[in-house]
């Protein structure tokens, strides 16, 4: 990053329906206040000029306008006066075809620089607005490269990823977010995984019975919340810095392996799609119990097997049929060729015997010695019937790369509990990995891990009066990377993190996370004790219907993707490896 901080501000605001002129005056006052304090970039909420909860085209028609137009002209004059950049949200009318859009506009001292029409609508937009047709742009300005996203857009990993690979220094996310404590974990994830700032301008207050969450904030590229505001109108002030190069996680992408991101498998009934031509139908829906175990693998395989046996005993007694164990749980860390294991060796045979005796499927990590002489960081799935599948880690850490070759194949296996995709630790930092497994129909992602970052993010609690049972109190585990990965892909995610032998608990606790992060209370279990096991019930059943009624089989957040905007995700960008 460069050393020169750039002052910025997010405006939190409660607009009033049918009071457009009043809303604009108030936003202009707040924006001018921020500019007088030195802000070079000021971001305002989604639909801030008019309010949000419009019933239909007829109701919103008196308040729509073109871009550029009268409202953008008012804000352009302010930008010219203070030599600053503004992002506003408004309902736009296309001057050519008369369609309405939910639009974000970037305005600078010379006027309108660019705009973004919301591409991934929430349930309310189809009442009056068309899906955005402009794709996802990054706008170059003297203060940095600026991307625009609107509310629901950011639920989809592809939108912010396009900003990241196109060099955005900051994502300006304007929203009318609801139904959870904010700053929302989705916002934090998008900044972290793309190595850029995120300025969040969210409305607050109540409109037509809808309670909005507030929590406007400035998020740093490592996911740290630099500044935020819980409720009420006002400013959130902070700074950003221009990046000298793409973030590390952008540079480590494997675009050649992401071709499936362009597949739209959930455009069709998945119960039909996956059984087409009689090939790989989804496993029959059922209720199951799965488990994760957390411990610190050592250098001694026999010692690791002893711990795994104890954890398997606990999981089996609690009725689990799948147990996920940490990365390198069987072998311990790589210490040289002598630490590597073969998939037909004695240690794997011992794991098989354990699976048979406990009627469990075990997913565990190991250093694999291949027949070709290469070493891999591998996740192995072993059941009573033997080795079911193995996955070689695709995204390597620097520590991995010192000894391991990178894998090149995604792996999903079918078990009685559902279709299970395999990932390993650092893979979870790449949103493409979970998305591809979801597109393959996975109900569960099993992820052995050894991650100490990103650490869990806490929340001090909110004064926003959310309806019960939405959580409003303080939480030490508000932001957890695997929880977001589960929700954005509508999967259960079984995350077994290696416990550092020098720590009582890892910074990122093991757990099982449910497929809907907006379902309260959450369907999840966290490991809160050293060397412990937790279980969670998994339900893949369907009501008596020819269409899926279970979110894990229906996958709403996968079905609503807009793949025609995503081709750049599979192209190598400067600095990326194939």
Coordinates of C-alpha atoms in Angstrom, one line a residue:
X1 CA 0.0 0.0 0.0
X2 CA 1.1 3.6 -0.5
X3 CA 1.8 5.7 2.6
X4 CA -0.7 8.5 1.8
X5 CA -4.1 8.1 3.6
X6 CA -7.1 9.3 1.7
X7 CA -10.0 10.6 4.0
X8 CA -13.3 9.0 3.3
X9 CA -16.8 8.9 4.8
X10 CA -19.9 6.7 4.8
X11 CA -23.3 8.4 5.4
X12 CA -25.9 6.6 7.4
X13 CA -29.4 7.9 6.8
X14 CA -33.1 7.1 7.2
X15 CA -34.9 8.4 4.1
X16 CA -38.7 8.9 4.0
X17 CA -40.9 7.4 1.3
X18 CA -42.7 10.1 -0.8
X19 CA -40.3 12.9 0.5
X20 CA -37.7 12.9 -2.2
X21 CA -36.8 16.7 -2.0
X22 CA -36.4 16.5 1.8
X23 CA -34.2 13.3 1.5
X24 CA -32.0 15.0 -1.1
X25 CA -31.6 18.2 1.0
X26 CA -30.6 16.1 4.1
X27 CA -28.1 14.0 2.0
X28 CA -26.5 17.1 0.6
X29 CA -26.1 18.5 4.1
X30 CA -24.5 15.4 5.4
X31 CA -22.2 15.0 2.3
X32 CA -21.1 18.6 2.6
X33 CA -20.4 18.1 6.3
X34 CA -18.2 15.1 5.3
X35 CA -16.5 17.1 2.6
X36 CA -15.8 20.1 4.9
X37 CA -14.1 17.6 7.3
X38 CA -11.8 16.6 4.4
X39 CA -13.4 13.5 3.0
X40 CA -12.4 12.9 -0.6
X41 CA -14.9 10.0 -1.1
X42 CA -18.4 10.1 0.4
X43 CA -20.8 7.2 0.1
X44 CA -24.5 7.3 0.6
X45 CA -27.2 4.6 1.0
X46 CA -29.0 2.5 -1.6
X47 CA -32.1 4.4 -2.8
X48 CA -31.2 7.1 -0.3
X49 CA -32.9 9.9 -2.3
X50 CA -36.4 8.2 -2.2
X51 CA -36.6 5.4 0.3
X52 CA -36.7 1.7 -0.7
X53 CA -40.0 -0.2 -0.1
X54 CA -41.9 0.6 -3.3
X55 CA -44.9 -1.5 -4.2
X56 CA -44.8 -1.2 -8.1
X57 CA -43.8 0.9 -11.1
X58 CA -46.8 3.1 -10.8
X59 CA -45.9 4.1 -7.2
X60 CA -42.3 4.8 -7.8
X61 CA -42.8 6.5 -11.2
X62 CA -43.0 10.1 -9.8
X63 CA -39.6 9.7 -8.2
X64 CA -37.5 8.1 -10.9
X65 CA -35.1 10.2 -13.1
X66 CA -32.4 9.8 -15.6
X67 CA -28.6 9.7 -15.0
X68 CA -27.2 12.3 -15.5
X69 CA -30.2 14.2 -14.3
X70 CA -31.4 16.9 -11.9
X71 CA -30.3 15.0 -8.7
X72 CA -26.9 14.0 -10.0
X73 CA -26.4 17.6 -11.0
X74 CA -27.0 18.8 -7.4
X75 CA -24.4 16.4 -6.1
X76 CA -22.0 17.1 -9.0
X77 CA -22.0 20.8 -7.9
X78 CA -21.0 19.8 -4.4
X79 CA -18.3 17.5 -5.7
X80 CA -16.9 20.3 -7.9
X81 CA -16.9 22.8 -4.9
X82 CA -15.0 20.4 -2.6
X83 CA -13.0 18.5 -5.2
X84 CA -14.4 15.2 -3.9
X85 CA -16.1 12.1 -5.1
X86 CA -19.6 11.0 -4.2
X87 CA -21.6 7.8 -4.5
X88 CA -25.4 8.1 -4.4
X89 CA -28.3 5.6 -4.7
X90 CA -31.5 6.4 -6.6
X91 CA -34.2 4.9 -8.8
X92 CA -33.1 5.5 -12.4
X93 CA -35.2 5.6 -15.5
X94 CA -33.5 4.6 -18.7
X95 CA -34.2 7.5 -21.1
X96 CA -34.4 5.2 -24.2
X97 CA -36.6 2.3 -23.1
X98 CA -38.3 3.6 -20.0
X99 CA -37.1 0.7 -17.7
X100 CA -36.4 1.5 -14.1
X101 CA -33.3 0.4 -12.2
X102 CA -31.9 0.5 -8.7
X103 CA -28.8 2.4 -9.4
X104 CA -25.6 3.6 -7.7
X105 CA -23.9 6.6 -9.3
X106 CA -20.2 7.7 -8.9
X107 CA -19.9 11.5 -9.2
X108 CA -16.7 13.6 -9.3
X109 CA -15.7 17.2 -9.8
X110 CA -16.4 16.9 -13.5
X111 CA -19.8 15.3 -13.1
X112 CA -21.0 11.7 -13.5
X113 CA -18.1 9.3 -13.8
X114 CA -20.1 6.0 -14.0
X115 CA -23.0 4.1 -12.6
X116 CA -23.9 0.6 -11.5
X117 CA -27.4 -0.9 -11.9
X118 CA -28.1 -3.6 -9.3
X119 CA -27.5 -6.9 -11.0
X120 CA -28.7 -9.3 -8.3
X121 CA -32.1 -8.1 -7.0
X122 CA -33.5 -8.7 -3.6
X123 CA -37.2 -9.7 -3.3
X124 CA -38.4 -6.1 -3.5
X125 CA -36.8 -4.9 -6.7
X126 CA -38.8 -7.1 -9.1
X127 CA -41.9 -5.2 -8.0
X128 CA -40.7 -2.2 -10.0
X129 CA -37.1 -2.5 -11.3
X130 CA -35.3 -4.5 -14.1
X131 CA -32.1 -6.5 -13.4
X132 CA -29.1 -4.3 -14.0
X133 CA -27.6 -4.6 -17.5
X134 CA -24.2 -2.8 -17.1
X135 CA -22.2 -5.6 -15.5
X136 CA -19.5 -4.8 -12.9
X137 CA -17.0 -2.0 -13.6
X138 CA -14.1 -0.5 -11.7
X139 CA -13.7 3.2 -12.3
X140 CA -10.3 4.8 -12.3
X141 CA -10.1 8.1 -10.4
X142 CA -7.3 10.3 -9.0
X143 CA -8.0 8.9 -5.5
X144 CA -8.0 5.2 -6.5
X145 CA -9.9 2.5 -8.4
X146 CA -13.5 2.5 -7.2
X147 CA -16.1 -0.3 -7.6
X148 CA -19.8 0.0 -6.9
X149 CA -22.1 -2.7 -5.5
X150 CA -25.7 -2.5 -4.2
X151 CA -26.9 -4.5 -1.3
X152 CA -27.9 -8.0 -2.5
X153 CA -25.1 -8.0 -5.1
X154 CA -22.6 -8.7 -2.4
X155 CA -24.3 -12.0 -1.4
X156 CA -22.8 -13.4 -4.6
X157 CA -19.1 -14.0 -4.4
X158 CA -18.6 -13.3 -8.1
X159 CA -19.6 -9.6 -7.9
X160 CA -16.9 -8.4 -5.5
X161 CA -14.4 -10.9 -7.0
X162 CA -14.8 -9.1 -10.3
X163 CA -14.0 -5.8 -8.5
X164 CA -11.0 -7.5 -6.9
X165 CA -9.4 -9.0 -10.1
X166 CA -9.9 -5.7 -11.9
X167 CA -7.8 -3.8 -9.3
X168 CA -10.4 -2.1 -7.1
X169 CA -8.8 -0.2 -4.2
X170 CA -12.2 0.2 -2.6
X171 CA -15.7 -1.3 -3.0
X172 CA -18.4 1.2 -2.3
X173 CA -21.3 -0.9 -1.1
X174 CA -24.6 0.9 -0.7
X175 CA -27.4 -1.0 0.9
X176 CA -30.7 -1.4 2.7
X177 CA -29.4 -4.3 4.8
X178 CA -31.7 -6.1 7.3
X179 CA -32.3 -9.1 9.5
X180 CA -28.9 -9.3 11.3
X181 CA -26.3 -7.4 13.3
X182 CA -24.1 -5.2 11.2
X183 CA -21.3 -4.7 10.1
X184 CA -22.5 -7.9 8.3
X185 CA -20.1 -10.8 8.0
X186 CA -20.7 -10.8 4.2
X187 CA -19.3 -7.3 4.0
X188 CA -16.3 -8.3 6.0
X189 CA -15.7 -11.4 3.9
X190 CA -15.7 -9.4 0.6
X191 CA -13.1 -6.9 1.8
X192 CA -10.9 -9.7 3.2
X193 CA -11.0 -12.2 0.3
X194 CA -10.4 -9.4 -2.3
X195 CA -7.7 -7.5 -0.4
X196 CA -9.4 -4.2 -0.7
X197 CA -11.3 -1.6 1.4
X198 CA -15.0 -1.7 1.6
X199 CA -17.0 1.4 2.5
X200 CA -20.5 0.4 3.6
X201 CA -23.3 3.0 3.6
X202 CA -26.4 1.3 5.0
X203 CA -29.7 2.9 5.9
X204 CA -31.3 2.4 9.3
X205 CA -34.8 2.8 10.7
X206 CA -38.2 1.3 9.9
X207 CA -40.1 1.5 6.6
X208 CA -43.3 -0.3 5.8
X209 CA -42.7 -2.7 8.6
X210 CA -39.2 -3.5 7.5
X211 CA -36.4 -3.0 10.2
X212 CA -33.1 -2.0 8.6
X213 CA -29.8 -2.7 10.3
X214 CA -27.6 0.4 10.1
X215 CA -24.0 -0.5 10.9
X216 CA -22.4 1.7 8.2
X217 CA -18.7 1.2 8.3
X218 CA -15.2 1.3 6.8
X219 CA -13.6 -2.2 6.5
X220 CA -9.9 -2.6 5.9
X221 CA -8.4 -5.2 3.4
X222 CA -7.7 -7.6 6.3
X223 CA -11.3 -7.6 7.4
X224 CA -10.6 -5.2 10.4
X225 CA -13.5 -2.8 11.1
X226 CA -11.8 0.6 11.0
X227 CA -14.9 2.6 12.0
X228 CA -18.6 2.0 12.3
X229 CA -21.9 3.5 13.4
X230 CA -24.6 1.4 15.0
X231 CA -27.8 3.5 14.5
X232 CA -29.0 7.0 13.7
X233 CA -28.2 9.5 10.9
X234 CA -24.6 10.6 10.7
X235 CA -21.1 10.1 9.3
X236 CA -18.6 7.3 9.7
X237 CA -15.2 8.7 8.9
X238 CA -11.9 7.0 8.1
X239 CA -9.1 6.6 5.6
X240 CA -8.1 4.3 2.7
X241 CA -4.9 3.8 0.9
X242 CA -4.2 3.0 -2.7
X243 CA -2.8 -0.5 -3.4
X244 CA 0.5 -0.9 -5.2
X245 CA -0.4 -4.4 -6.3
X246 CA -3.3 -6.9 -6.1
X247 CA -3.8 -8.6 -2.7
X248 CA -2.1 -11.9 -2.0
X249 CA -5.4 -13.9 -2.3
X250 CA -6.0 -12.4 -5.7
X251 CA -2.5 -13.3 -6.9
X252 CA -3.0 -16.9 -5.7
X253 CA -6.1 -17.6 -7.6
X254 CA -6.2 -20.6 -10.1
X255 CA -8.5 -19.3 -12.9
X256 CA -7.9 -22.3 -15.2
X257 CA -9.6 -24.4 -12.6
X258 CA -12.6 -22.2 -12.2
X259 CA -14.4 -22.9 -15.6
X260 CA -17.4 -24.3 -13.8
X261 CA -18.2 -20.9 -12.4
X262 CA -19.8 -20.3 -15.8
X263 CA -22.1 -23.3 -15.4
X264 CA -25.7 -22.4 -14.4
X265 CA -26.6 -25.8 -13.0
X266 CA -29.3 -24.5 -10.7
X267 CA -31.3 -22.8 -13.4
X268 CA -33.1 -26.1 -13.7
X269 CA -34.8 -28.2 -11.1
X270 CA -31.7 -29.8 -9.4
X271 CA -33.6 -33.0 -8.6
X272 CA -33.9 -33.5 -12.4
X273 CA -30.7 -31.9 -13.5
X274 CA -28.3 -34.1 -11.5
X275 CA -30.1 -37.3 -12.5
X276 CA -30.1 -36.5 -16.2
X277 CA -29.0 -39.5 -18.4
X278 CA -29.1 -41.6 -15.2
X279 CA -25.8 -40.1 -14.1
X280 CA -25.0 -39.1 -10.5
X281 CA -28.4 -38.3 -9.0
X282 CA -28.3 -36.6 -5.7
X283 CA -28.3 -39.0 -2.7
X284 CA -31.7 -39.6 -1.3
X285 CA -32.7 -37.0 1.2
X286 CA -32.5 -37.9 4.9
X287 CA -31.7 -36.7 8.4
X288 CA -28.1 -37.4 9.4
X289 CA -25.7 -36.4 12.1
X290 CA -22.1 -35.2 11.3
X291 CA -19.2 -34.3 13.5
X292 CA -15.9 -32.4 13.5
X293 CA -13.0 -33.0 15.8
X294 CA -10.4 -30.5 16.8
X295 CA -6.9 -31.3 18.1
X296 CA -3.2 -30.6 17.6
X297 CA -1.6 -33.2 15.2
X298 CA 1.9 -34.3 16.2
X299 CA 4.8 -35.8 14.5
X300 CA 3.9 -39.4 15.6
X301 CA 1.4 -41.2 13.4
X302 CA 0.6 -43.7 16.2
X303 CA -0.1 -40.8 18.6
X304 CA -2.3 -39.1 16.0
X305 CA -4.2 -42.3 15.5
X306 CA -4.8 -42.6 19.2
X307 CA -6.3 -39.2 19.4
X308 CA -8.4 -39.8 16.2
X309 CA -9.7 -43.0 17.9
X310 CA -10.8 -41.1 21.0
X311 CA -12.6 -38.5 18.8
X312 CA -14.2 -41.2 16.7
X313 CA -15.4 -42.9 19.9
X314 CA -17.1 -39.6 21.0
X315 CA -18.6 -38.9 17.6
X316 CA -19.9 -42.5 17.2
X317 CA -21.5 -42.4 20.7
X318 CA -23.3 -39.2 19.7
X319 CA -24.7 -40.9 16.6
X320 CA -22.5 -39.3 13.9
X321 CA -22.0 -41.0 10.6
X322 CA -19.4 -38.6 9.3
X323 CA -16.4 -37.2 11.2
X324 CA -14.1 -34.5 9.8
X325 CA -10.6 -34.2 11.3
X326 CA -8.0 -31.4 10.9
X327 CA -5.6 -30.9 8.1
X328 CA -2.5 -33.3 8.3
X329 CA -4.3 -35.0 11.2
X330 CA -2.9 -38.4 10.3
X331 CA 0.7 -37.6 9.4
X332 CA 1.4 -34.3 11.2
X333 CA 3.3 -31.6 9.4
X334 CA 5.8 -32.3 6.6
X335 CA 9.2 -32.8 8.1
X336 CA 10.8 -34.5 5.1
X337 CA 10.0 -37.5 2.9
X338 CA 9.9 -39.7 6.0
X339 CA 6.7 -38.0 7.2
X340 CA 4.8 -38.8 4.0
X341 CA 2.2 -41.6 3.9
X342 CA 0.9 -43.6 0.9
X343 CA -2.8 -44.2 0.5
X344 CA -2.3 -47.9 0.7
X345 CA 0.0 -47.8 3.7
X346 CA -0.4 -49.0 7.2
X347 CA -1.6 -45.7 8.6
X348 CA -4.5 -45.5 6.1
X349 CA -5.3 -49.2 6.8
X350 CA -5.6 -48.3 10.5
X351 CA -8.0 -45.5 9.6
X352 CA -10.1 -47.9 7.6
X353 CA -10.3 -50.3 10.5
X354 CA -11.4 -47.4 12.7
X355 CA -14.1 -46.6 10.1
X356 CA -15.3 -50.2 10.1
X357 CA -15.4 -50.5 13.9
X358 CA -17.3 -47.3 14.4
X359 CA -19.4 -47.4 11.3
X360 CA -18.1 -43.9 10.5
X361 CA -16.9 -42.1 7.4
X362 CA -13.7 -40.3 8.4
X363 CA -12.2 -37.3 6.5
X364 CA -8.7 -36.6 7.6
X365 CA -5.6 -34.8 6.2
X366 CA -2.2 -36.2 5.6
X367 CA 1.1 -35.7 3.7
X368 CA 0.6 -37.9 0.7
X369 CA 3.5 -39.5 -1.2
X370 CA 2.3 -40.2 -4.7
X371 CA 3.5 -43.0 -6.9
X372 CA 5.1 -40.4 -9.2
X373 CA 7.3 -39.2 -6.3
X374 CA 5.5 -35.9 -5.6
X375 CA 4.1 -34.9 -2.3
X376 CA 0.6 -33.5 -1.7
X377 CA -1.3 -32.0 1.1
X378 CA -4.3 -34.4 0.9
X379 CA -7.7 -34.9 2.4
X380 CA -8.7 -38.5 2.5
X381 CA -12.2 -39.9 2.9
X382 CA -12.3 -43.4 4.4
X383 CA -15.5 -45.4 5.1
X384 CA -16.3 -49.0 6.1
X385 CA -16.0 -49.9 2.4
X386 CA -12.5 -48.5 2.2
X387 CA -11.0 -45.3 0.6
X388 CA -14.0 -43.4 -0.9
X389 CA -12.1 -40.4 -2.3
X390 CA -9.1 -38.2 -1.9
X391 CA -8.5 -34.5 -2.7
X392 CA -5.2 -32.8 -3.2
X393 CA -5.1 -29.2 -2.0
X394 CA -5.5 -26.8 -4.9
X395 CA -4.6 -23.5 -3.2
X396 CA -1.3 -23.8 -1.4
X397 CA 0.1 -21.5 1.3
X398 CA 3.7 -20.5 1.1
X399 CA 4.5 -23.1 3.8
X400 CA 2.7 -25.8 1.7
X401 CA 4.5 -24.7 -1.5
X402 CA 7.9 -25.4 0.1
X403 CA 7.2 -29.2 -0.1
X404 CA 3.8 -29.9 -1.8
X405 CA 2.7 -30.0 -5.4
X406 CA -0.7 -28.3 -6.1
X407 CA -3.7 -30.4 -6.9
X408 CA -5.7 -29.8 -10.0
X409 CA -9.1 -31.6 -9.4
X410 CA -12.1 -30.8 -7.4
X411 CA -13.6 -33.7 -5.6
X412 CA -17.2 -34.5 -4.5
X413 CA -18.3 -37.9 -3.1
X414 CA -21.7 -39.4 -2.5
X415 CA -22.5 -40.7 1.0
X416 CA -25.7 -41.6 2.7
X417 CA -25.7 -38.2 4.5
X418 CA -25.5 -36.4 1.1
X419 CA -23.1 -35.2 -1.6
X420 CA -19.9 -34.2 0.2
X421 CA -17.3 -31.9 -1.3
X422 CA -13.7 -31.8 0.0
X423 CA -11.5 -28.8 0.6
X424 CA -8.4 -28.1 2.7
X425 CA -7.7 -25.1 4.9
X426 CA -6.4 -22.3 2.7
X427 CA -8.9 -23.3 -0.1
X428 CA -11.5 -21.7 2.1
X429 CA -10.0 -18.3 1.6
X430 CA -10.9 -18.5 -2.1
X431 CA -14.7 -18.1 -2.7
X432 CA -14.4 -19.9 -6.0
X433 CA -13.7 -23.2 -4.3
X434 CA -16.9 -23.5 -2.3
X435 CA -18.9 -22.2 -5.2
X436 CA -17.7 -24.9 -7.6
X437 CA -18.6 -27.6 -5.1
X438 CA -22.0 -26.1 -4.6
X439 CA -22.5 -26.0 -8.4
X440 CA -21.8 -29.8 -8.4
X441 CA -24.7 -30.3 -6.0
X442 CA -22.9 -30.7 -2.7
X443 CA -25.0 -30.7 0.4
X444 CA -21.9 -30.7 2.7
X445 CA -18.4 -29.4 2.4
X446 CA -15.9 -31.2 4.6
X447 CA -12.9 -29.0 5.2
X448 CA -9.9 -30.2 7.3
X449 CA -7.9 -27.1 8.1
X450 CA -4.9 -25.6 9.8
X451 CA -5.9 -21.9 9.7
X452 CA -5.0 -19.2 12.2
X453 CA -6.3 -16.4 10.0
X454 CA -8.7 -14.8 9.6
X455 CA -9.4 -14.9 13.3
X456 CA -13.0 -14.8 14.5
X457 CA -14.4 -11.3 14.5
X458 CA -16.4 -10.1 17.5
X459 CA -19.4 -7.8 17.8
X460 CA -20.2 -5.6 20.7
X461 CA -24.0 -5.7 20.1
X462 CA -26.5 -3.5 18.5
X463 CA -29.3 -1.2 19.6
X464 CA -31.3 -1.8 16.4
X465 CA -34.6 -3.4 17.6
X466 CA -34.5 -6.5 15.4
X467 CA -37.4 -8.9 15.8
X468 CA -36.8 -12.0 17.9
X469 CA -35.0 -14.4 17.5
X470 CA -32.5 -12.3 15.5
X471 CA -29.4 -11.9 17.7
X472 CA -28.7 -8.3 19.0
X473 CA -26.3 -9.0 21.8
X474 CA -22.5 -9.1 21.9
X475 CA -20.7 -12.1 20.3
X476 CA -17.1 -13.1 20.1
X477 CA -17.9 -15.1 17.0
X478 CA -19.8 -12.6 14.9
X479 CA -17.6 -13.0 11.8
X480 CA -16.4 -16.5 11.0
X481 CA -15.1 -17.3 7.5
X482 CA -16.5 -20.8 7.3
X483 CA -20.0 -19.6 8.3
X484 CA -20.1 -17.2 5.4
X485 CA -18.9 -19.8 3.0
X486 CA -21.7 -22.1 4.2
X487 CA -24.4 -19.5 3.8
X488 CA -23.3 -18.1 0.4
X489 CA -23.4 -21.6 -1.1
X490 CA -26.4 -23.0 0.9
X491 CA -24.3 -26.0 2.2
X492 CA -23.5 -27.4 5.5
X493 CA -19.8 -26.8 6.1
X494 CA -17.9 -29.1 8.5
X495 CA -14.7 -27.2 9.4
X496 CA -12.2 -29.1 11.5
X497 CA -9.3 -26.7 12.4
X498 CA -6.0 -27.9 13.8
X499 CA -5.4 -26.7 17.3
X500 CA -2.0 -25.2 17.7
X501 CA -0.2 -27.1 20.4
X502 CA 0.9 -23.9 22.1
X503 CA -2.6 -22.5 22.3
X504 CA -5.7 -23.6 24.2
X505 CA -7.9 -22.9 21.2
X506 CA -7.3 -21.9 17.6
X507 CA -8.1 -18.3 16.6
X508 CA -10.6 -19.7 14.2
X509 CA -12.7 -22.4 16.0
X510 CA -13.8 -25.6 14.4
X511 CA -17.5 -26.0 13.8
X512 CA -20.4 -27.1 11.6
X513 CA -22.2 -24.3 9.9
X514 CA -25.7 -24.4 8.4
X515 CA -26.8 -23.5 4.9
X516 CA -28.8 -20.4 5.8
X517 CA -27.0 -17.6 7.7
X518 CA -30.2 -15.6 8.0
X519 CA -32.0 -18.3 9.8
X520 CA -32.2 -17.6 13.5
X521 CA -31.3 -19.2 15.8
X522 CA -28.4 -20.4 13.6
X523 CA -28.1 -24.1 12.8
X524 CA -24.5 -24.5 13.9
X525 CA -22.2 -26.0 16.5
X526 CA -18.7 -24.7 17.5
X527 CA -15.9 -26.5 19.2
X528 CA -15.2 -24.5 22.4
X529 CA -12.9 -27.0 24.2
X530 CA -9.4 -28.3 23.4
X531 CA -9.3 -31.7 21.8
X532 CA -13.1 -31.9 21.5
X533 CA -15.9 -33.0 19.1
X534 CA -19.2 -31.4 18.2
X535 CA -22.1 -32.7 16.1
X536 CA -24.8 -31.1 14.1
X537 CA -27.9 -32.6 12.4
X538 CA -28.0 -32.3 8.6
X539 CA -31.4 -32.5 6.9
X540 CA -31.5 -33.0 3.1
X541 CA -35.1 -34.2 3.0
X542 CA -37.7 -32.7 0.6
X543 CA -41.4 -32.2 1.1
X544 CA -43.7 -34.2 -1.2
X545 CA -42.9 -32.2 -4.3
X546 CA -41.2 -32.6 -7.6
X547 CA -39.2 -29.4 -6.9
X548 CA -36.7 -29.0 -4.0
X549 CA -38.2 -27.4 -0.9
X550 CA -35.1 -27.7 1.3
X551 CA -32.6 -24.8 1.0
X552 CA -29.6 -27.0 0.8
X553 CA -31.1 -28.7 -2.3
X554 CA -32.7 -25.6 -3.7
X555 CA -29.7 -23.4 -3.2
X556 CA -31.3 -20.0 -3.7
X557 CA -28.0 -18.1 -3.6
X558 CA -26.6 -20.3 -6.4
X559 CA -29.7 -20.3 -8.5
X560 CA -29.9 -16.5 -8.6
X561 CA -26.4 -16.0 -10.0
X562 CA -26.0 -13.9 -13.2
X563 CA -23.4 -15.9 -15.0
X564 CA -23.3 -13.8 -18.2
X565 CA -21.4 -11.1 -16.1
X566 CA -18.7 -13.5 -14.9
X567 CA -16.4 -14.5 -17.8
X568 CA -13.5 -12.5 -16.5
X569 CA -13.4 -14.8 -13.4
X570 CA -12.0 -17.6 -15.5
X571 CA -9.3 -15.5 -17.3
X572 CA -5.9 -15.1 -15.9
X573 CA -5.3 -11.5 -14.8
X574 CA -1.9 -9.9 -14.6
X575 CA 0.1 -11.5 -11.7
X576 CA -2.2 -14.6 -11.4
X577 CA -1.1 -18.2 -12.0
X578 CA -3.0 -20.5 -14.2

